[in-house]
PDB file of C-alpha atoms in Angstrom:
ATOM      1  CA  MET A   1      -4.140 -16.825  -5.889  1.00 54.00           C
ATOM      2  CA  THR A   2      -1.032 -14.977  -4.101  1.00 80.00           C
ATOM      3  CA  GLU A   3      -1.822 -12.482  -1.370  1.00 82.00           C
ATOM      4  CA  LEU A   4      -0.823  -9.642  -3.595  1.00 88.00           C
ATOM      5  CA  ALA A   5      -3.227 -10.708  -6.477  1.00 90.00           C
ATOM      6  CA  GLN A   6      -6.227  -9.954  -4.080  1.00 93.00           C
ATOM      7  CA  LEU A   7      -5.387  -6.511  -3.946  1.00 95.00           C
ATOM      8  CA  SER A   8      -6.620  -3.415  -5.953  1.00 95.00           C
ATOM      9  CA  SER A   9      -3.973  -1.279  -7.737  1.00 94.00           C
ATOM     10  CA  ARG A  10      -4.542   1.639  -4.973  1.00 96.00           C
ATOM     11  CA  GLU A  11      -4.108  -0.762  -2.298  1.00 97.00           C
ATOM     12  CA  LYS A  12      -0.824  -1.872  -3.933  1.00 95.00           C
ATOM     13  CA  ASP A  13       0.251   1.769  -4.383  1.00 95.00           C
ATOM     14  CA  VAL A  14      -0.262   2.548  -0.698  1.00 97.00           C
ATOM     15  CA  LEU A  15       1.442  -0.397   0.401  1.00 96.00           C
ATOM     16  CA  ALA A  16       4.551  -0.021  -1.963  1.00 95.00           C
ATOM     17  CA  HIS A  17       4.792   3.682  -0.270  1.00 96.00           C
ATOM     18  CA  PHE A  18       4.308   2.203   3.178  1.00 96.00           C
ATOM     19  CA  ALA A  19       7.138  -0.519   2.840  1.00 95.00           C
ATOM     20  CA  ARG A  20       9.266   2.015   1.485  1.00 94.00           C
ATOM     21  CA  GLY A  21       9.043   3.672   4.918  1.00 95.00           C
ATOM     22  CA  LEU A  22       6.716   6.722   4.204  1.00 96.00           C
ATOM     23  CA  THR A  23       3.938   7.729   7.120  1.00 97.00           C
ATOM     24  CA  TYR A  24       0.384   7.544   6.407  1.00 98.00           C
ATOM     25  CA  SER A  25       0.501  11.503   5.927  1.00 98.00           C
ATOM     26  CA  GLN A  26       3.183  11.234   3.680  1.00 97.00           C
ATOM     27  CA  ILE A  27       1.430   8.534   1.501  1.00 97.00           C
ATOM     28  CA  GLY A  28      -1.832  10.724   1.589  1.00 98.00           C
ATOM     29  CA  ARG A  29       0.211  13.804   0.430  1.00 97.00           C
ATOM     30  CA  LYS A  30       2.091  11.762  -2.228  1.00 96.00           C
ATOM     31  CA  LEU A  31      -1.330  10.247  -3.667  1.00 96.00           C
ATOM     32  CA  GLY A  32      -3.556  13.410  -2.949  1.00 97.00           C
ATOM     33  CA  ILE A  33      -5.891  11.230  -0.678  1.00 97.00           C
ATOM     34  CA  ALA A  34      -6.859  12.022   2.998  1.00 98.00           C
ATOM     35  CA  VAL A  35      -5.019  10.369   5.937  1.00 98.00           C
ATOM     36  CA  SER A  36      -7.991   8.543   6.718  1.00 98.00           C
ATOM     37  CA  THR A  37      -7.880   6.816   3.148  1.00 98.00           C
ATOM     38  CA  VAL A  38      -4.734   5.901   3.585  1.00 98.00           C
ATOM     39  CA  ASP A  39      -5.885   4.004   6.996  1.00 98.00           C
ATOM     40  CA  THR A  40      -8.768   2.436   5.099  1.00 98.00           C
ATOM     41  CA  TYR A  41      -6.582   1.076   2.450  1.00 98.00           C
ATOM     42  CA  MET A  42      -3.959  -0.305   4.918  1.00 98.00           C
ATOM     43  CA  ARG A  43      -7.061  -1.882   6.855  1.00 97.00           C
ATOM     44  CA  ARG A  44      -8.286  -3.576   3.842  1.00 97.00           C
ATOM     45  CA  VAL A  45      -4.639  -4.714   2.719  1.00 97.00           C
ATOM     46  CA  ARG A  46      -4.363  -6.284   6.326  1.00 97.00           C
ATOM     47  CA  ALA A  47      -7.867  -7.769   5.759  1.00 96.00           C
ATOM     48  CA  LYS A  48      -7.099  -9.396   2.502  1.00 96.00           C
ATOM     49  CA  THR A  49      -3.811 -10.756   3.153  1.00 95.00           C
ATOM     50  CA  GLY A  50      -3.800 -11.835   6.802  1.00 95.00           C
ATOM     51  CA  ALA A  51      -1.081  -9.513   7.737  1.00 95.00           C
ATOM     52  CA  VAL A  52      -0.767  -9.018  11.567  1.00 94.00           C
ATOM     53  CA  ASN A  53       2.302  -6.741  11.999  1.00 96.00           C
ATOM     54  CA  THR A  54       4.241  -4.137  10.242  1.00 95.00           C
ATOM     55  CA  ALA A  55       6.986  -6.821   9.124  1.00 96.00           C
ATOM     56  CA  GLU A  56       4.631  -8.754   7.296  1.00 96.00           C
ATOM     57  CA  LEU A  57       3.538  -5.569   5.535  1.00 96.00           C
ATOM     58  CA  VAL A  58       6.642  -4.445   4.455  1.00 95.00           C
ATOM     59  CA  ARG A  59       7.574  -8.101   2.987  1.00 94.00           C
ATOM     60  CA  LEU A  60       4.325  -7.759   1.159  1.00 94.00           C
ATOM     61  CA  GLY A  61       5.045  -4.198  -0.113  1.00 94.00           C
ATOM     62  CA  LEU A  62       8.493  -4.780  -1.201  1.00 93.00           C
ATOM     63  CA  GLN A  63       7.507  -7.563  -3.584  1.00 92.00           C
ATOM     64  CA  ILE A  64       5.295  -5.187  -5.621  1.00 89.00           C
ATOM     65  CA  ASP A  65       6.723  -4.222  -9.038  1.00 78.00           C
ATOM     66  CA  TRP A  66       7.139  -0.293  -8.115  1.00 66.00           C
ATOM     67  CA  PRO A  67       7.025   2.137  -9.303  1.00 63.00           C
ATOM     68  CA  ARG A  68       5.070   1.184 -12.187  1.00 58.00           C
ATOM     69  CA  ASP A  69       4.557   3.300 -15.353  1.00 47.00           C
ATOM     70  CA  ARG A  70       1.867   5.527 -14.577  1.00 51.00           C
ATOM     71  CA  PRO A  71       1.164   9.117 -14.725  1.00 48.00           C
ATOM     72  CA  ALA A  72       2.680  10.918 -11.559  1.00 50.00           C
ATOM     73  CA  VAL A  73      -0.054  12.199  -8.929  1.00 50.00           C
ATOM     74  CA  GLY A  74       0.233  15.849  -7.962  1.00 47.00           C
TER      75      GLY A  74
END
């Protein structure tokens, strides 16, 4: 199982935005969720993937097939 296969769709969305340089606040606004929720998703991503630094998170996030065909939020 790949590292990304372990992630939920929402975790992938948050990670993809993060990898493209958005702050937690910007991600929250874009997805319509609280900054604390973004933080929770990122903690889950780290736990599931074993990523220990920003470079690893960005590497993973850039591998996500994104943006996917889904309705825009907001």
